[in-house]
Amino acid sequence: MINQGFEELLSSSNVLNRKLEEVLGMTREYETIASLWQSFHELMRGQNQLPDDPRTVPGTGAHIVSTNAKRQ
């Protein structure tokens, strides 16, 4: 009777261990995705800041658009 109880306990512990390993594996996957989204968010937030250079044109990604002015 006690032996059977220990076997059931061991079996349940093994099932619990496998489930915990699955959850940890999923957590690692979500950390990777979260890191990618964080990088994207930081990139987009950085692009929303207006540059101090008056030569930039809105909507061009803060690139300096050349004009017909003589280049030095």
mmCIF file of N, CA and C in Angstrom:
data_model
loop_
_atom_site.group_PDB
_atom_site.id
_atom_site.type_symbol
_atom_site.label_atom_id
_atom_site.label_comp_id
_atom_site.label_asym_id
_atom_site.label_seq_id
_atom_site.Cartn_x
_atom_site.Cartn_y
_atom_site.Cartn_z
ATOM 1 N N MET A 1 0.818 -1.192 0.000
ATOM 2 C CA MET A 1 0.000 0.000 0.000
ATOM 3 C C MET A 1 0.872 1.270 0.000
ATOM 4 N N ILE A 2 1.831 1.329 0.922
ATOM 5 C CA ILE A 2 2.729 2.491 0.987
ATOM 6 C C ILE A 2 3.582 2.555 -0.272
ATOM 7 N N ASN A 3 4.028 1.396 -0.736
ATOM 8 C CA ASN A 3 4.843 1.337 -1.946
ATOM 9 C C ASN A 3 4.079 1.900 -3.141
ATOM 10 N N GLN A 4 2.797 1.553 -3.249
ATOM 11 C CA GLN A 4 1.972 2.045 -4.345
ATOM 12 C C GLN A 4 1.794 3.565 -4.230
ATOM 13 N N GLY A 5 1.651 4.076 -3.030
ATOM 14 C CA GLY A 5 1.506 5.519 -2.820
ATOM 15 C C GLY A 5 2.757 6.262 -3.257
ATOM 16 N N PHE A 6 3.927 5.701 -2.942
ATOM 17 C CA PHE A 6 5.185 6.332 -3.369
ATOM 18 C C PHE A 6 5.335 6.309 -4.880
ATOM 19 N N GLU A 7 4.915 5.231 -5.510
ATOM 20 C CA GLU A 7 4.981 5.156 -6.966
ATOM 21 C C GLU A 7 4.083 6.213 -7.611
ATOM 22 N N GLU A 8 2.888 6.391 -7.052
ATOM 23 C CA GLU A 8 1.989 7.422 -7.568
ATOM 24 C C GLU A 8 2.578 8.823 -7.350
ATOM 25 N N LEU A 9 3.190 9.025 -6.187
ATOM 26 C CA LEU A 9 3.827 10.303 -5.897
ATOM 27 C C LEU A 9 4.973 10.579 -6.865
ATOM 28 N N LEU A 10 5.784 9.568 -7.126
ATOM 29 C CA LEU A 10 6.890 9.706 -8.064
ATOM 30 C C LEU A 10 6.372 10.005 -9.469
ATOM 31 N N SER A 11 5.334 9.307 -9.874
ATOM 32 C CA SER A 11 4.752 9.522 -11.198
ATOM 33 C C SER A 11 4.193 10.945 -11.309
ATOM 34 N N SER A 12 3.490 11.393 -10.290
ATOM 35 C CA SER A 12 2.937 12.748 -10.297
ATOM 36 C C SER A 12 4.041 13.791 -10.299
ATOM 37 N N SER A 13 5.111 13.533 -9.573
ATOM 38 C CA SER A 13 6.245 14.459 -9.547
ATOM 39 C C SER A 13 6.892 14.555 -10.921
ATOM 40 N N ASN A 14 7.001 13.435 -11.618
ATOM 41 C CA ASN A 14 7.575 13.435 -12.960
ATOM 42 C C ASN A 14 6.703 14.225 -13.933
ATOM 43 N N VAL A 15 5.394 14.062 -13.822
ATOM 44 C CA VAL A 15 4.477 14.813 -14.687
ATOM 45 C C VAL A 15 4.614 16.305 -14.403
ATOM 46 N N LEU A 16 4.643 16.663 -13.122
ATOM 47 C CA LEU A 16 4.789 18.062 -12.747
ATOM 48 C C LEU A 16 6.108 18.625 -13.272
ATOM 49 N N ASN A 17 7.173 17.869 -13.155
ATOM 50 C CA ASN A 17 8.483 18.309 -13.638
ATOM 51 C C ASN A 17 8.455 18.570 -15.145
ATOM 52 N N ARG A 18 7.828 17.687 -15.908
ATOM 53 C CA ARG A 18 7.726 17.873 -17.365
ATOM 54 C C ARG A 18 6.924 19.132 -17.702
ATOM 55 N N LYS A 19 5.840 19.346 -16.971
ATOM 56 C CA LYS A 19 5.021 20.542 -17.216
ATOM 57 C C LYS A 19 5.804 21.811 -16.895
ATOM 58 N N LEU A 20 6.553 21.803 -15.812
ATOM 59 C CA LEU A 20 7.365 22.963 -15.458
ATOM 60 C C LEU A 20 8.431 23.237 -16.518
ATOM 61 N N GLU A 21 9.040 22.169 -17.054
ATOM 62 C CA GLU A 21 10.025 22.342 -18.109
ATOM 63 C C GLU A 21 9.386 22.934 -19.369
ATOM 64 N N GLU A 22 8.144 22.522 -19.670
ATOM 65 C CA GLU A 22 7.432 23.086 -20.818
ATOM 66 C C GLU A 22 7.184 24.580 -20.618
ATOM 67 N N VAL A 23 6.754 24.945 -19.420
ATOM 68 C CA VAL A 23 6.480 26.352 -19.127
ATOM 69 C C VAL A 23 7.760 27.176 -19.228
ATOM 70 N N LEU A 24 8.851 26.662 -18.695
ATOM 71 C CA LEU A 24 10.116 27.386 -18.780
ATOM 72 C C LEU A 24 10.566 27.542 -20.228
ATOM 73 N N GLY A 25 10.354 26.528 -21.036
ATOM 74 C CA GLY A 25 10.699 26.608 -22.452
ATOM 75 C C GLY A 25 9.877 27.675 -23.159
ATOM 76 N N MET A 26 8.592 27.752 -22.842
ATOM 77 C CA MET A 26 7.733 28.770 -23.446
ATOM 78 C C MET A 26 8.162 30.159 -22.987
ATOM 79 N N THR A 27 8.553 30.276 -21.726
ATOM 80 C CA THR A 27 8.999 31.564 -21.200
ATOM 81 C C THR A 27 10.214 32.049 -21.961
ATOM 82 N N ARG A 28 11.140 31.169 -22.246
ATOM 83 C CA ARG A 28 12.336 31.556 -23.008
ATOM 84 C C ARG A 28 11.966 32.033 -24.407
ATOM 85 N N GLU A 29 10.990 31.354 -25.022
ATOM 86 C CA GLU A 29 10.549 31.767 -26.356
ATOM 87 C C GLU A 29 9.931 33.160 -26.306
ATOM 88 N N TYR A 30 9.117 33.418 -25.294
ATOM 89 C CA TYR A 30 8.483 34.729 -25.170
ATOM 90 C C TYR A 30 9.499 35.811 -24.849
ATOM 91 N N GLU A 31 10.555 35.473 -24.121
ATOM 92 C CA GLU A 31 11.595 36.461 -23.833
ATOM 93 C C GLU A 31 12.268 36.923 -25.127
ATOM 94 N N THR A 32 12.496 35.991 -26.044
ATOM 95 C CA THR A 32 13.100 36.339 -27.326
ATOM 96 C C THR A 32 12.184 37.265 -28.114
ATOM 97 N N ILE A 33 10.903 36.933 -28.166
ATOM 98 C CA ILE A 33 9.937 37.765 -28.890
ATOM 99 C C ILE A 33 9.819 39.129 -28.227
ATOM 100 N N ALA A 34 9.768 39.148 -26.898
ATOM 101 C CA ALA A 34 9.665 40.416 -26.172
ATOM 102 C C ALA A 34 10.885 41.291 -26.435
ATOM 103 N N SER A 35 12.036 40.682 -26.515
ATOM 104 C CA SER A 35 13.262 41.431 -26.784
ATOM 105 C C SER A 35 13.219 42.053 -28.181
ATOM 106 N N LEU A 36 12.721 41.309 -29.152
ATOM 107 C CA LEU A 36 12.600 41.841 -30.513
ATOM 108 C C LEU A 36 11.629 43.019 -30.554
ATOM 109 N N TRP A 37 10.482 42.893 -29.881
ATOM 110 C CA TRP A 37 9.505 43.981 -29.863
ATOM 111 C C TRP A 37 10.072 45.197 -29.135
ATOM 112 N N GLN A 38 10.836 44.967 -28.077
ATOM 113 C CA GLN A 38 11.436 46.085 -27.348
ATOM 114 C C GLN A 38 12.419 46.833 -28.254
ATOM 115 N N SER A 39 13.212 46.100 -29.008
ATOM 116 C CA SER A 39 14.146 46.740 -29.944
ATOM 117 C C SER A 39 13.392 47.559 -30.983
ATOM 118 N N PHE A 40 12.312 46.999 -31.499
ATOM 119 C CA PHE A 40 11.499 47.703 -32.486
ATOM 120 C C PHE A 40 10.895 48.974 -31.876
ATOM 121 N N HIS A 41 10.375 48.857 -30.654
ATOM 122 C CA HIS A 41 9.778 50.007 -29.972
ATOM 123 C C HIS A 41 10.809 51.108 -29.763
ATOM 124 N N GLU A 42 11.995 50.745 -29.318
ATOM 125 C CA GLU A 42 13.044 51.739 -29.099
ATOM 126 C C GLU A 42 13.456 52.405 -30.412
ATOM 127 N N LEU A 43 13.514 51.631 -31.470
ATOM 128 C CA LEU A 43 13.850 52.181 -32.782
ATOM 129 C C LEU A 43 12.787 53.183 -33.230
ATOM 130 N N MET A 44 11.511 52.804 -33.090
ATOM 131 C CA MET A 44 10.432 53.694 -33.517
ATOM 132 C C MET A 44 10.377 54.940 -32.631
ATOM 133 N N ARG A 45 10.604 54.787 -31.344
ATOM 134 C CA ARG A 45 10.584 55.930 -30.436
ATOM 135 C C ARG A 45 11.713 56.894 -30.792
ATOM 136 N N GLY A 46 12.862 56.357 -31.159
ATOM 137 C CA GLY A 46 13.992 57.197 -31.556
ATOM 138 C C GLY A 46 13.729 57.960 -32.831
ATOM 139 N N GLN A 47 12.950 57.383 -33.740
ATOM 140 C CA GLN A 47 12.646 58.060 -35.005
ATOM 141 C C GLN A 47 11.615 59.165 -34.822
ATOM 142 N N ASN A 48 10.851 59.117 -33.742
ATOM 143 C CA ASN A 48 9.845 60.147 -33.501
ATOM 144 C C ASN A 48 10.454 61.429 -32.951
ATOM 145 N N GLN A 49 11.686 61.369 -32.515
ATOM 146 C CA GLN A 49 12.334 62.579 -32.014
ATOM 147 C C GLN A 49 12.785 63.419 -33.202
ATOM 148 N N LEU A 50 12.446 64.675 -33.138
ATOM 149 C CA LEU A 50 12.798 65.561 -34.246
ATOM 150 C C LEU A 50 14.277 65.925 -34.183
ATOM 151 N N PRO A 51 14.984 65.836 -35.286
ATOM 152 C CA PRO A 51 16.394 66.208 -35.303
ATOM 153 C C PRO A 51 16.550 67.723 -35.239
ATOM 154 N N ASP A 52 17.701 68.148 -34.788
ATOM 155 C CA ASP A 52 17.980 69.575 -34.688
ATOM 156 C C ASP A 52 18.424 70.178 -36.014
ATOM 157 N N ASP A 53 18.720 69.349 -36.975
ATOM 158 C CA ASP A 53 19.234 69.831 -38.257
ATOM 159 C C ASP A 53 18.082 70.375 -39.110
ATOM 160 N N PRO A 54 18.091 71.656 -39.471
ATOM 161 C CA PRO A 54 16.991 72.233 -40.262
ATOM 162 C C PRO A 54 16.961 71.720 -41.705
ATOM 163 N N ARG A 55 17.994 71.023 -42.136
ATOM 164 C CA ARG A 55 18.025 70.511 -43.512
ATOM 165 C C ARG A 55 17.198 69.252 -43.683
ATOM 166 N N THR A 56 16.746 68.660 -42.587
ATOM 167 C CA THR A 56 15.966 67.433 -42.700
ATOM 168 C C THR A 56 14.539 67.753 -43.112
ATOM 169 N N VAL A 57 13.913 66.795 -43.777
ATOM 170 C CA VAL A 57 12.556 66.974 -44.264
ATOM 171 C C VAL A 57 11.663 65.951 -43.576
ATOM 172 N N PRO A 58 10.540 66.393 -42.990
ATOM 173 C CA PRO A 58 9.631 65.444 -42.337
ATOM 174 C C PRO A 58 9.167 64.366 -43.304
ATOM 175 N N GLY A 59 9.055 63.164 -42.805
ATOM 176 C CA GLY A 59 8.588 62.053 -43.626
ATOM 177 C C GLY A 59 9.684 61.351 -44.391
ATOM 178 N N THR A 60 10.931 61.796 -44.246
ATOM 179 C CA THR A 60 12.027 61.152 -44.963
ATOM 180 C C THR A 60 12.888 60.314 -44.026
ATOM 181 N N GLY A 61 12.442 60.121 -42.782
ATOM 182 C CA GLY A 61 13.234 59.354 -41.827
ATOM 183 C C GLY A 61 14.430 60.121 -41.342
ATOM 184 N N ALA A 62 14.317 61.449 -41.308
ATOM 185 C CA ALA A 62 15.359 62.361 -40.829
ATOM 186 C C ALA A 62 16.598 62.341 -41.712
ATOM 187 N N HIS A 63 16.410 61.949 -42.966
ATOM 188 C CA HIS A 63 17.532 62.014 -43.897
ATOM 189 C C HIS A 63 17.656 63.438 -44.419
ATOM 190 N N ILE A 64 18.875 63.843 -44.652
ATOM 191 C CA ILE A 64 19.115 65.167 -45.206
ATOM 192 C C ILE A 64 18.899 65.081 -46.708
ATOM 193 N N VAL A 65 17.989 65.891 -47.184
ATOM 194 C CA VAL A 65 17.672 65.910 -48.601
ATOM 195 C C VAL A 65 18.541 66.970 -49.247
ATOM 196 N N SER A 66 19.267 66.560 -50.261
ATOM 197 C CA SER A 66 20.157 67.517 -50.914
ATOM 198 C C SER A 66 19.361 68.538 -51.693
ATOM 199 N N THR A 67 19.913 69.694 -51.815
ATOM 200 C CA THR A 67 19.288 70.767 -52.568
ATOM 201 C C THR A 67 20.193 71.112 -53.747
ATOM 202 N N ASN A 68 19.813 72.087 -54.493
ATOM 203 C CA ASN A 68 20.618 72.520 -55.626
ATOM 204 C C ASN A 68 21.756 73.432 -55.208
ATOM 205 N N ALA A 69 21.913 73.608 -53.890
ATOM 206 C CA ALA A 69 22.987 74.470 -53.397
ATOM 207 C C ALA A 69 24.330 73.857 -53.759
ATOM 208 N N LYS A 70 25.290 74.730 -53.954
ATOM 209 C CA LYS A 70 26.640 74.277 -54.335
ATOM 210 C C LYS A 70 27.248 73.476 -53.200
ATOM 211 N N ARG A 71 27.763 72.310 -53.515
ATOM 212 C CA ARG A 71 28.405 71.444 -52.518
ATOM 213 C C ARG A 71 29.836 71.877 -52.285
ATOM 214 N N GLN A 72 30.281 71.729 -51.067
ATOM 215 C CA GLN A 72 31.642 72.111 -50.728
ATOM 216 C C GLN A 72 32.550 70.922 -50.703
#
